[in-house]
Amino acid sequence: MKKSGLLSFFLVCYLFSYSQSLKKVAISNSGCSLYAFCEFKFEKEYSQDSSVVYTGECVKDEISYGIICVKLKEAADDLERAEESMINYLDYLKTSFGITKSAGYGRGHRLNDNEKTRGVIDYWEDGEKNNWKVKAWTDGKFIGVLYGYSLKELPEQKLNVFLDSFRLPAQ
C-alpha cells in the first residue's frame, strides 16, 4: 500500500511539473488544438489539392516541436483509406525534411481512445543527425502531424505529452 501511494505521489508530481509549462494552443482557425511547451506561430497555406495546411514550429530546451494540421478538402469516410493517406503524407514529409533513416510506422493508435481516429508513430533521423519522433493522427477530415527533433537524445515522456496532445474539432 505504501509503495503504490508513494509511486502515485511521484507520478502526480512528475506530471504536474510538465503541466506548469504546458499551454493549450488553438491551431489558427482550424478548430484543432494542442498543448505546447513553447509559443507557436502558425502559417496557413493550401496544398495542391486545395486542402488547407497549417504549420507551426517552436523551440524549447534545444528541442524543436512542430505541428502540421491539414484540413482535407475531401473527407475520407473509410478510416483505413484515411490512414493510408496519412501514411502517404508522412512519406512525402520524409523527403521534405531530409529524413535518411526511419524505424517504420507503428500503427494501431487511437487519439484519446476514440475508435473514429487512427494514429501512427515513427522514429526518424535526418541528414544532420537530428533524432525525430513523429506521431500522426486522422479522423478522415483532418490529418495532424506532431513531431519533435533534436541533436540530443529526445526526452520520451515529455515529448509524448506533446505528441498525444492533438485535439480535433469537437473533442
Short mmCIF file of N, CA and C in Angstrom, two decimals:
data_model
loop_
_atom_site.label_atom_id
_atom_site.label_comp_id
_atom_site.label_asym_id
_atom_site.label_seq_id
_atom_site.Cartn_x
_atom_site.Cartn_y
_atom_site.Cartn_z
N MET A 1 0.82 -1.19 0.00
CA MET A 1 0.00 0.00 0.00
C MET A 1 0.86 1.26 0.00
N LYS A 2 1.91 1.24 0.86
CA LYS A 2 2.79 2.41 0.93
C LYS A 2 3.49 2.64 -0.40
N LYS A 3 3.93 1.53 -1.02
CA LYS A 3 4.65 1.65 -2.29
C LYS A 3 3.77 2.26 -3.37
N SER A 4 2.53 1.80 -3.47
CA SER A 4 1.65 2.33 -4.52
C SER A 4 1.29 3.78 -4.24
N GLY A 5 1.12 4.14 -2.97
CA GLY A 5 0.84 5.53 -2.62
C GLY A 5 2.01 6.44 -2.95
N LEU A 6 3.22 5.97 -2.65
CA LEU A 6 4.42 6.75 -2.93
C LEU A 6 4.64 6.88 -4.44
N LEU A 7 4.42 5.79 -5.16
CA LEU A 7 4.55 5.82 -6.61
C LEU A 7 3.54 6.78 -7.22
N SER A 8 2.32 6.75 -6.75
CA SER A 8 1.29 7.67 -7.25
C SER A 8 1.66 9.12 -6.98
N PHE A 9 2.20 9.38 -5.79
CA PHE A 9 2.62 10.73 -5.44
C PHE A 9 3.69 11.24 -6.40
N PHE A 10 4.71 10.40 -6.67
CA PHE A 10 5.78 10.82 -7.57
C PHE A 10 5.28 11.01 -9.00
N LEU A 11 4.36 10.16 -9.43
CA LEU A 11 3.79 10.30 -10.77
C LEU A 11 3.02 11.61 -10.90
N VAL A 12 2.22 11.94 -9.90
CA VAL A 12 1.47 13.19 -9.91
C VAL A 12 2.43 14.38 -9.93
N CYS A 13 3.48 14.33 -9.12
CA CYS A 13 4.47 15.42 -9.10
C CYS A 13 5.15 15.57 -10.45
N TYR A 14 5.48 14.44 -11.07
CA TYR A 14 6.14 14.45 -12.37
C TYR A 14 5.24 15.09 -13.43
N LEU A 15 4.00 14.66 -13.49
CA LEU A 15 3.06 15.21 -14.47
C LEU A 15 2.76 16.67 -14.18
N PHE A 16 2.66 17.04 -12.91
CA PHE A 16 2.40 18.43 -12.54
C PHE A 16 3.54 19.33 -13.00
N SER A 17 4.77 18.84 -12.93
CA SER A 17 5.91 19.67 -13.35
C SER A 17 5.81 20.00 -14.84
N TYR A 18 5.30 19.06 -15.66
CA TYR A 18 5.12 19.35 -17.08
C TYR A 18 3.91 20.25 -17.31
N SER A 19 2.86 20.05 -16.53
CA SER A 19 1.64 20.81 -16.76
C SER A 19 1.84 22.30 -16.51
N GLN A 20 2.80 22.65 -15.65
CA GLN A 20 3.04 24.06 -15.37
C GLN A 20 3.50 24.81 -16.61
N SER A 21 4.23 24.14 -17.50
CA SER A 21 4.73 24.82 -18.68
C SER A 21 3.90 24.54 -19.93
N LEU A 22 2.89 23.71 -19.83
CA LEU A 22 2.03 23.40 -20.97
C LEU A 22 0.93 24.44 -21.11
N LYS A 23 0.68 24.82 -22.36
CA LYS A 23 -0.41 25.75 -22.64
C LYS A 23 -1.24 25.20 -23.78
N LYS A 24 -2.56 25.32 -23.66
CA LYS A 24 -3.44 24.92 -24.75
C LYS A 24 -3.33 25.97 -25.85
N VAL A 25 -3.13 25.50 -27.07
CA VAL A 25 -2.92 26.38 -28.21
C VAL A 25 -3.91 26.02 -29.32
N ALA A 26 -4.68 26.99 -29.78
CA ALA A 26 -5.55 26.79 -30.94
C ALA A 26 -4.68 26.83 -32.19
N ILE A 27 -4.88 25.88 -33.09
CA ILE A 27 -4.13 25.85 -34.34
C ILE A 27 -4.84 26.75 -35.33
N SER A 28 -4.47 28.02 -35.27
CA SER A 28 -5.08 29.07 -36.08
C SER A 28 -6.60 28.96 -35.96
N ASN A 29 -7.31 29.01 -37.08
CA ASN A 29 -8.78 28.89 -37.02
C ASN A 29 -9.26 27.55 -37.57
N SER A 30 -8.41 26.51 -37.44
CA SER A 30 -8.73 25.18 -37.96
C SER A 30 -9.80 24.46 -37.14
N GLY A 31 -9.94 24.86 -35.87
CA GLY A 31 -10.80 24.13 -34.95
C GLY A 31 -10.04 23.09 -34.15
N CYS A 32 -8.80 22.80 -34.56
CA CYS A 32 -7.94 21.86 -33.84
C CYS A 32 -7.11 22.60 -32.81
N SER A 33 -6.58 21.86 -31.86
CA SER A 33 -5.72 22.46 -30.84
C SER A 33 -4.69 21.44 -30.38
N LEU A 34 -3.77 21.91 -29.55
CA LEU A 34 -2.75 21.06 -28.94
C LEU A 34 -2.26 21.72 -27.67
N TYR A 35 -1.49 20.99 -26.91
CA TYR A 35 -0.85 21.53 -25.72
C TYR A 35 0.64 21.64 -26.01
N ALA A 36 1.21 22.82 -25.75
CA ALA A 36 2.59 23.08 -26.17
C ALA A 36 3.43 23.61 -25.01
N PHE A 37 4.73 23.37 -25.12
CA PHE A 37 5.71 23.85 -24.16
C PHE A 37 6.30 25.19 -24.56
N CYS A 38 6.02 25.65 -25.79
CA CYS A 38 6.58 26.91 -26.29
C CYS A 38 5.57 27.59 -27.20
N GLU A 39 5.86 28.83 -27.59
CA GLU A 39 4.93 29.64 -28.40
C GLU A 39 4.99 29.25 -29.87
N PHE A 40 3.87 28.88 -30.43
CA PHE A 40 3.77 28.57 -31.85
C PHE A 40 3.28 29.79 -32.61
N LYS A 41 3.82 29.99 -33.80
CA LYS A 41 3.28 30.94 -34.77
C LYS A 41 2.90 30.10 -35.98
N PHE A 42 1.65 30.24 -36.40
CA PHE A 42 1.15 29.38 -37.47
C PHE A 42 1.12 30.09 -38.81
N GLU A 43 1.41 29.31 -39.84
CA GLU A 43 1.27 29.77 -41.22
C GLU A 43 0.17 28.94 -41.87
N LYS A 44 -0.58 29.58 -42.74
CA LYS A 44 -1.66 28.91 -43.46
C LYS A 44 -1.31 28.90 -44.94
N GLU A 45 -1.40 27.71 -45.53
CA GLU A 45 -1.14 27.54 -46.96
C GLU A 45 -2.18 26.58 -47.52
N TYR A 46 -2.13 26.40 -48.82
CA TYR A 46 -3.01 25.44 -49.48
C TYR A 46 -2.17 24.42 -50.21
N SER A 47 -2.57 23.16 -50.11
CA SER A 47 -1.86 22.09 -50.82
C SER A 47 -2.29 22.08 -52.28
N GLN A 48 -1.69 21.19 -53.06
CA GLN A 48 -2.02 21.10 -54.48
C GLN A 48 -3.48 20.73 -54.71
N ASP A 49 -4.07 19.96 -53.78
CA ASP A 49 -5.48 19.59 -53.94
C ASP A 49 -6.42 20.57 -53.24
N SER A 50 -5.89 21.72 -52.82
CA SER A 50 -6.65 22.80 -52.17
C SER A 50 -7.05 22.51 -50.73
N SER A 51 -6.45 21.50 -50.10
CA SER A 51 -6.64 21.30 -48.67
C SER A 51 -5.92 22.44 -47.94
N VAL A 52 -6.46 22.84 -46.79
CA VAL A 52 -5.84 23.91 -46.00
C VAL A 52 -4.79 23.28 -45.09
N VAL A 53 -3.58 23.85 -45.10
CA VAL A 53 -2.46 23.32 -44.32
C VAL A 53 -1.97 24.39 -43.35
N TYR A 54 -2.01 24.08 -42.06
CA TYR A 54 -1.49 24.97 -41.02
C TYR A 54 -0.19 24.36 -40.50
N THR A 55 0.86 25.17 -40.43
CA THR A 55 2.14 24.68 -39.91
C THR A 55 2.65 25.61 -38.82
N GLY A 56 3.36 25.04 -37.88
CA GLY A 56 3.97 25.83 -36.82
C GLY A 56 5.10 25.06 -36.18
N GLU A 57 6.08 25.80 -35.68
CA GLU A 57 7.21 25.17 -35.01
C GLU A 57 7.73 26.12 -33.94
N CYS A 58 8.25 25.56 -32.86
CA CYS A 58 8.87 26.36 -31.80
C CYS A 58 9.97 25.53 -31.15
N VAL A 59 10.82 26.20 -30.38
CA VAL A 59 11.97 25.53 -29.75
C VAL A 59 11.97 25.81 -28.26
N LYS A 60 12.22 24.76 -27.48
CA LYS A 60 12.39 24.90 -26.03
C LYS A 60 13.39 23.85 -25.56
N ASP A 61 14.38 24.30 -24.80
CA ASP A 61 15.40 23.39 -24.24
C ASP A 61 16.07 22.54 -25.32
N GLU A 62 16.43 23.16 -26.43
CA GLU A 62 17.14 22.52 -27.54
C GLU A 62 16.32 21.44 -28.25
N ILE A 63 15.01 21.46 -28.06
CA ILE A 63 14.12 20.54 -28.77
C ILE A 63 13.17 21.36 -29.62
N SER A 64 13.08 21.02 -30.89
CA SER A 64 12.14 21.67 -31.80
C SER A 64 10.85 20.87 -31.80
N TYR A 65 9.74 21.56 -31.57
CA TYR A 65 8.41 20.96 -31.59
C TYR A 65 7.68 21.49 -32.81
N GLY A 66 6.96 20.61 -33.52
CA GLY A 66 6.25 21.07 -34.70
C GLY A 66 4.90 20.42 -34.87
N ILE A 67 4.06 21.11 -35.63
CA ILE A 67 2.72 20.62 -35.96
C ILE A 67 2.42 20.96 -37.41
N ILE A 68 1.84 20.01 -38.10
CA ILE A 68 1.27 20.24 -39.43
C ILE A 68 -0.17 19.74 -39.33
N CYS A 69 -1.10 20.63 -39.52
CA CYS A 69 -2.52 20.30 -39.42
C CYS A 69 -3.15 20.53 -40.79
N VAL A 70 -3.67 19.47 -41.37
CA VAL A 70 -4.26 19.55 -42.71
C VAL A 70 -5.77 19.35 -42.60
N LYS A 71 -6.51 20.35 -43.04
CA LYS A 71 -7.97 20.21 -43.16
C LYS A 71 -8.22 19.73 -44.58
N LEU A 72 -8.59 18.47 -44.70
CA LEU A 72 -8.72 17.85 -46.02
C LEU A 72 -9.88 18.44 -46.81
N LYS A 73 -9.61 18.72 -48.07
CA LYS A 73 -10.67 19.26 -48.94
C LYS A 73 -11.77 18.22 -49.12
N GLU A 74 -11.36 16.97 -49.28
CA GLU A 74 -12.33 15.88 -49.43
C GLU A 74 -12.13 14.90 -48.28
N ALA A 75 -13.11 14.81 -47.42
CA ALA A 75 -13.03 13.91 -46.27
C ALA A 75 -13.11 12.46 -46.72
N ALA A 76 -12.44 11.59 -45.98
CA ALA A 76 -12.49 10.15 -46.23
C ALA A 76 -13.39 9.52 -45.17
N ASP A 77 -14.44 8.83 -45.61
CA ASP A 77 -15.35 8.16 -44.67
C ASP A 77 -14.76 6.85 -44.17
N ASP A 78 -13.92 6.24 -44.98
CA ASP A 78 -13.29 4.96 -44.64
C ASP A 78 -11.98 5.24 -43.89
N LEU A 79 -11.90 4.82 -42.63
CA LEU A 79 -10.72 5.12 -41.81
C LEU A 79 -9.47 4.39 -42.29
N GLU A 80 -9.62 3.23 -42.92
CA GLU A 80 -8.45 2.55 -43.48
C GLU A 80 -7.85 3.39 -44.61
N ARG A 81 -8.71 3.93 -45.46
CA ARG A 81 -8.24 4.80 -46.54
C ARG A 81 -7.62 6.07 -45.97
N ALA A 82 -8.23 6.62 -44.93
CA ALA A 82 -7.70 7.83 -44.30
C ALA A 82 -6.32 7.56 -43.71
N GLU A 83 -6.15 6.40 -43.08
CA GLU A 83 -4.84 6.05 -42.50
C GLU A 83 -3.78 5.91 -43.60
N GLU A 84 -4.15 5.29 -44.71
CA GLU A 84 -3.20 5.15 -45.83
C GLU A 84 -2.82 6.52 -46.39
N SER A 85 -3.79 7.42 -46.51
CA SER A 85 -3.50 8.79 -46.98
C SER A 85 -2.56 9.49 -46.02
N MET A 86 -2.77 9.30 -44.73
CA MET A 86 -1.90 9.91 -43.72
C MET A 86 -0.47 9.36 -43.85
N ILE A 87 -0.33 8.07 -44.06
CA ILE A 87 1.00 7.47 -44.21
C ILE A 87 1.66 7.97 -45.49
N ASN A 88 0.90 8.10 -46.56
CA ASN A 88 1.46 8.66 -47.80
C ASN A 88 1.96 10.08 -47.56
N TYR A 89 1.22 10.84 -46.78
CA TYR A 89 1.63 12.21 -46.46
C TYR A 89 2.92 12.21 -45.62
N LEU A 90 3.02 11.29 -44.67
CA LEU A 90 4.25 11.17 -43.88
C LEU A 90 5.44 10.81 -44.76
N ASP A 91 5.22 9.92 -45.73
CA ASP A 91 6.30 9.57 -46.66
C ASP A 91 6.75 10.79 -47.45
N TYR A 92 5.81 11.63 -47.85
CA TYR A 92 6.14 12.89 -48.53
C TYR A 92 6.95 13.80 -47.60
N LEU A 93 6.54 13.88 -46.34
CA LEU A 93 7.26 14.73 -45.38
C LEU A 93 8.68 14.25 -45.14
N LYS A 94 8.90 12.95 -45.18
CA LYS A 94 10.26 12.42 -45.00
C LYS A 94 11.20 13.05 -46.03
N THR A 95 10.75 13.14 -47.26
CA THR A 95 11.56 13.75 -48.31
C THR A 95 11.74 15.23 -48.04
N SER A 96 10.68 15.92 -47.68
CA SER A 96 10.75 17.36 -47.41
C SER A 96 11.68 17.69 -46.25
N PHE A 97 11.71 16.84 -45.23
CA PHE A 97 12.54 17.08 -44.04
C PHE A 97 13.95 16.48 -44.17
N GLY A 98 14.25 15.84 -45.28
CA GLY A 98 15.59 15.26 -45.46
C GLY A 98 15.86 14.08 -44.55
N ILE A 99 14.84 13.26 -44.34
CA ILE A 99 14.98 12.10 -43.45
C ILE A 99 15.78 11.01 -44.16
N THR A 100 16.77 10.47 -43.45
CA THR A 100 17.65 9.45 -44.02
C THR A 100 17.42 8.06 -43.41
N LYS A 101 16.84 8.01 -42.21
CA LYS A 101 16.56 6.73 -41.55
C LYS A 101 15.17 6.78 -40.94
N SER A 102 14.53 5.61 -40.94
CA SER A 102 13.18 5.51 -40.37
C SER A 102 13.04 4.15 -39.70
N ALA A 103 12.43 4.11 -38.54
CA ALA A 103 12.21 2.84 -37.83
C ALA A 103 11.07 2.05 -38.46
N GLY A 104 10.11 2.73 -39.06
CA GLY A 104 8.92 2.08 -39.62
C GLY A 104 7.70 2.44 -38.80
N TYR A 105 6.57 2.55 -39.46
CA TYR A 105 5.36 3.04 -38.82
C TYR A 105 4.78 2.02 -37.84
N GLY A 106 4.48 2.50 -36.66
CA GLY A 106 3.75 1.72 -35.67
C GLY A 106 2.30 2.13 -35.75
N ARG A 107 1.45 1.21 -36.12
CA ARG A 107 0.02 1.51 -36.31
C ARG A 107 -0.79 1.11 -35.09
N GLY A 108 -2.07 1.40 -35.15
CA GLY A 108 -2.99 0.93 -34.12
C GLY A 108 -3.27 1.92 -33.01
N HIS A 109 -2.81 3.14 -33.15
CA HIS A 109 -3.04 4.15 -32.11
C HIS A 109 -4.40 4.81 -32.32
N ARG A 110 -5.02 5.20 -31.21
CA ARG A 110 -6.30 5.92 -31.23
C ARG A 110 -6.13 7.18 -30.40
N LEU A 111 -6.58 8.29 -30.92
CA LEU A 111 -6.48 9.56 -30.22
C LEU A 111 -7.50 9.59 -29.09
N ASN A 112 -7.03 9.63 -27.86
CA ASN A 112 -7.90 9.60 -26.67
C ASN A 112 -8.86 8.40 -26.68
N ASP A 113 -8.37 7.27 -27.17
CA ASP A 113 -9.17 6.03 -27.24
C ASP A 113 -10.41 6.17 -28.11
N ASN A 114 -10.42 7.13 -29.03
CA ASN A 114 -11.54 7.35 -29.93
C ASN A 114 -11.41 6.41 -31.12
N GLU A 115 -12.33 5.47 -31.25
CA GLU A 115 -12.29 4.48 -32.33
C GLU A 115 -12.52 5.09 -33.72
N LYS A 116 -12.94 6.34 -33.77
CA LYS A 116 -13.14 7.01 -35.05
C LYS A 116 -11.90 7.78 -35.48
N THR A 117 -10.76 7.46 -34.88
CA THR A 117 -9.48 8.07 -35.25
C THR A 117 -8.46 6.97 -35.50
N ARG A 118 -7.41 7.33 -36.21
CA ARG A 118 -6.29 6.43 -36.44
C ARG A 118 -5.01 7.22 -36.20
N GLY A 119 -4.01 6.53 -35.67
CA GLY A 119 -2.73 7.18 -35.42
C GLY A 119 -1.57 6.25 -35.70
N VAL A 120 -0.46 6.84 -36.10
CA VAL A 120 0.78 6.09 -36.31
C VAL A 120 1.93 6.84 -35.64
N ILE A 121 2.99 6.11 -35.35
CA ILE A 121 4.17 6.68 -34.72
C ILE A 121 5.40 6.21 -35.49
N ASP A 122 6.43 7.03 -35.52
CA ASP A 122 7.68 6.62 -36.16
C ASP A 122 8.83 7.40 -35.55
N TYR A 123 10.01 6.84 -35.68
CA TYR A 123 11.26 7.48 -35.27
C TYR A 123 12.10 7.69 -36.52
N TRP A 124 12.63 8.90 -36.68
CA TRP A 124 13.41 9.24 -37.86
C TRP A 124 14.77 9.80 -37.46
N GLU A 125 15.65 9.86 -38.46
CA GLU A 125 16.90 10.60 -38.34
C GLU A 125 17.09 11.35 -39.64
N ASP A 126 17.50 12.61 -39.54
CA ASP A 126 17.71 13.40 -40.76
C ASP A 126 19.19 13.47 -41.12
N GLY A 127 19.49 14.14 -42.22
CA GLY A 127 20.86 14.24 -42.72
C GLY A 127 21.81 14.98 -41.79
N GLU A 128 21.27 15.76 -40.86
CA GLU A 128 22.10 16.48 -39.89
C GLU A 128 22.22 15.72 -38.58
N LYS A 129 21.75 14.47 -38.57
CA LYS A 129 21.80 13.58 -37.39
C LYS A 129 20.85 13.99 -36.27
N ASN A 130 19.81 14.76 -36.59
CA ASN A 130 18.77 15.05 -35.61
C ASN A 130 17.94 13.79 -35.38
N ASN A 131 17.59 13.54 -34.14
CA ASN A 131 16.67 12.46 -33.78
C ASN A 131 15.26 13.02 -33.81
N TRP A 132 14.36 12.31 -34.46
CA TRP A 132 12.97 12.73 -34.60
C TRP A 132 12.05 11.68 -33.99
N LYS A 133 10.96 12.15 -33.40
CA LYS A 133 9.84 11.28 -33.06
C LYS A 133 8.61 11.96 -33.62
N VAL A 134 7.82 11.18 -34.36
CA VAL A 134 6.67 11.72 -35.08
C VAL A 134 5.44 10.90 -34.73
N LYS A 135 4.34 11.60 -34.50
CA LYS A 135 3.06 10.93 -34.31
C LYS A 135 2.04 11.65 -35.16
N ALA A 136 1.27 10.88 -35.93
CA ALA A 136 0.27 11.48 -36.82
C ALA A 136 -1.10 10.90 -36.49
N TRP A 137 -2.10 11.76 -36.65
CA TRP A 137 -3.47 11.41 -36.30
C TRP A 137 -4.41 11.79 -37.45
N THR A 138 -5.48 11.01 -37.64
CA THR A 138 -6.51 11.39 -38.61
C THR A 138 -7.87 10.88 -38.16
N ASP A 139 -8.88 11.62 -38.57
CA ASP A 139 -10.27 11.18 -38.42
C ASP A 139 -10.95 11.13 -39.78
N GLY A 140 -10.16 11.30 -40.85
CA GLY A 140 -10.69 11.33 -42.20
C GLY A 140 -11.01 12.72 -42.70
N LYS A 141 -11.15 13.67 -41.78
CA LYS A 141 -11.41 15.07 -42.15
C LYS A 141 -10.16 15.93 -41.96
N PHE A 142 -9.34 15.54 -40.99
CA PHE A 142 -8.09 16.24 -40.68
C PHE A 142 -6.96 15.24 -40.58
N ILE A 143 -5.75 15.71 -40.86
CA ILE A 143 -4.53 14.99 -40.53
C ILE A 143 -3.71 15.92 -39.66
N GLY A 144 -3.30 15.42 -38.51
CA GLY A 144 -2.42 16.18 -37.62
C GLY A 144 -1.11 15.44 -37.48
N VAL A 145 -0.01 16.10 -37.82
CA VAL A 145 1.32 15.51 -37.68
C VAL A 145 2.06 16.32 -36.62
N LEU A 146 2.38 15.69 -35.51
CA LEU A 146 3.13 16.34 -34.45
C LEU A 146 4.50 15.70 -34.39
N TYR A 147 5.52 16.50 -34.16
CA TYR A 147 6.87 15.95 -34.15
C TYR A 147 7.76 16.75 -33.20
N GLY A 148 8.82 16.09 -32.80
CA GLY A 148 9.87 16.73 -32.03
C GLY A 148 11.19 16.23 -32.55
N TYR A 149 12.19 17.12 -32.59
CA TYR A 149 13.51 16.67 -33.02
C TYR A 149 14.60 17.47 -32.34
N SER A 150 15.77 16.82 -32.24
CA SER A 150 16.91 17.43 -31.58
C SER A 150 18.16 16.62 -31.91
N LEU A 151 19.32 17.28 -31.82
CA LEU A 151 20.59 16.57 -31.94
C LEU A 151 20.84 15.73 -30.69
N LYS A 152 20.21 16.12 -29.59
CA LYS A 152 20.36 15.39 -28.33
C LYS A 152 19.36 14.24 -28.28
N GLU A 153 19.50 13.41 -27.27
CA GLU A 153 18.52 12.36 -27.04
C GLU A 153 17.19 13.01 -26.67
N LEU A 154 16.12 12.52 -27.26
CA LEU A 154 14.80 13.10 -27.00
C LEU A 154 14.26 12.64 -25.65
N PRO A 155 13.68 13.56 -24.88
CA PRO A 155 13.05 13.19 -23.60
C PRO A 155 11.68 12.55 -23.88
N GLU A 156 11.66 11.22 -23.95
CA GLU A 156 10.48 10.48 -24.39
C GLU A 156 9.20 10.88 -23.67
N GLN A 157 9.22 10.90 -22.35
CA GLN A 157 7.98 11.15 -21.61
C GLN A 157 7.46 12.56 -21.86
N LYS A 158 8.34 13.53 -21.85
CA LYS A 158 7.93 14.92 -22.10
C LYS A 158 7.41 15.06 -23.53
N LEU A 159 8.13 14.48 -24.48
CA LEU A 159 7.72 14.57 -25.88
C LEU A 159 6.38 13.87 -26.10
N ASN A 160 6.16 12.75 -25.43
CA ASN A 160 4.88 12.04 -25.57
C ASN A 160 3.70 12.89 -25.13
N VAL A 161 3.90 13.69 -24.09
CA VAL A 161 2.83 14.58 -23.64
C VAL A 161 2.42 15.50 -24.79
N PHE A 162 3.40 16.04 -25.50
CA PHE A 162 3.11 16.91 -26.65
C PHE A 162 2.49 16.12 -27.80
N LEU A 163 3.09 14.99 -28.18
CA LEU A 163 2.63 14.23 -29.34
C LEU A 163 1.20 13.71 -29.18
N ASP A 164 0.80 13.45 -27.95
CA ASP A 164 -0.55 12.94 -27.68
C ASP A 164 -1.55 14.05 -27.37
N SER A 165 -1.13 15.31 -27.48
CA SER A 165 -1.99 16.42 -27.07
C SER A 165 -2.87 16.97 -28.19
N PHE A 166 -2.73 16.46 -29.40
CA PHE A 166 -3.53 16.95 -30.53
C PHE A 166 -5.01 16.73 -30.26
N ARG A 167 -5.81 17.73 -30.56
CA ARG A 167 -7.26 17.65 -30.39
C ARG A 167 -7.94 18.08 -31.68
N LEU A 168 -8.86 17.25 -32.13
CA LEU A 168 -9.67 17.55 -33.31
C LEU A 168 -10.82 18.46 -32.92
N PRO A 169 -11.47 19.10 -33.89
CA PRO A 169 -12.65 19.91 -33.55
C PRO A 169 -13.68 19.05 -32.81
N ALA A 170 -14.36 19.66 -31.86
CA ALA A 170 -15.41 19.00 -31.06
C ALA A 170 -14.86 17.86 -30.22
N GLN A 171 -13.60 17.94 -29.82
CA GLN A 171 -13.04 16.92 -28.92
C GLN A 171 -12.80 17.51 -27.58
#
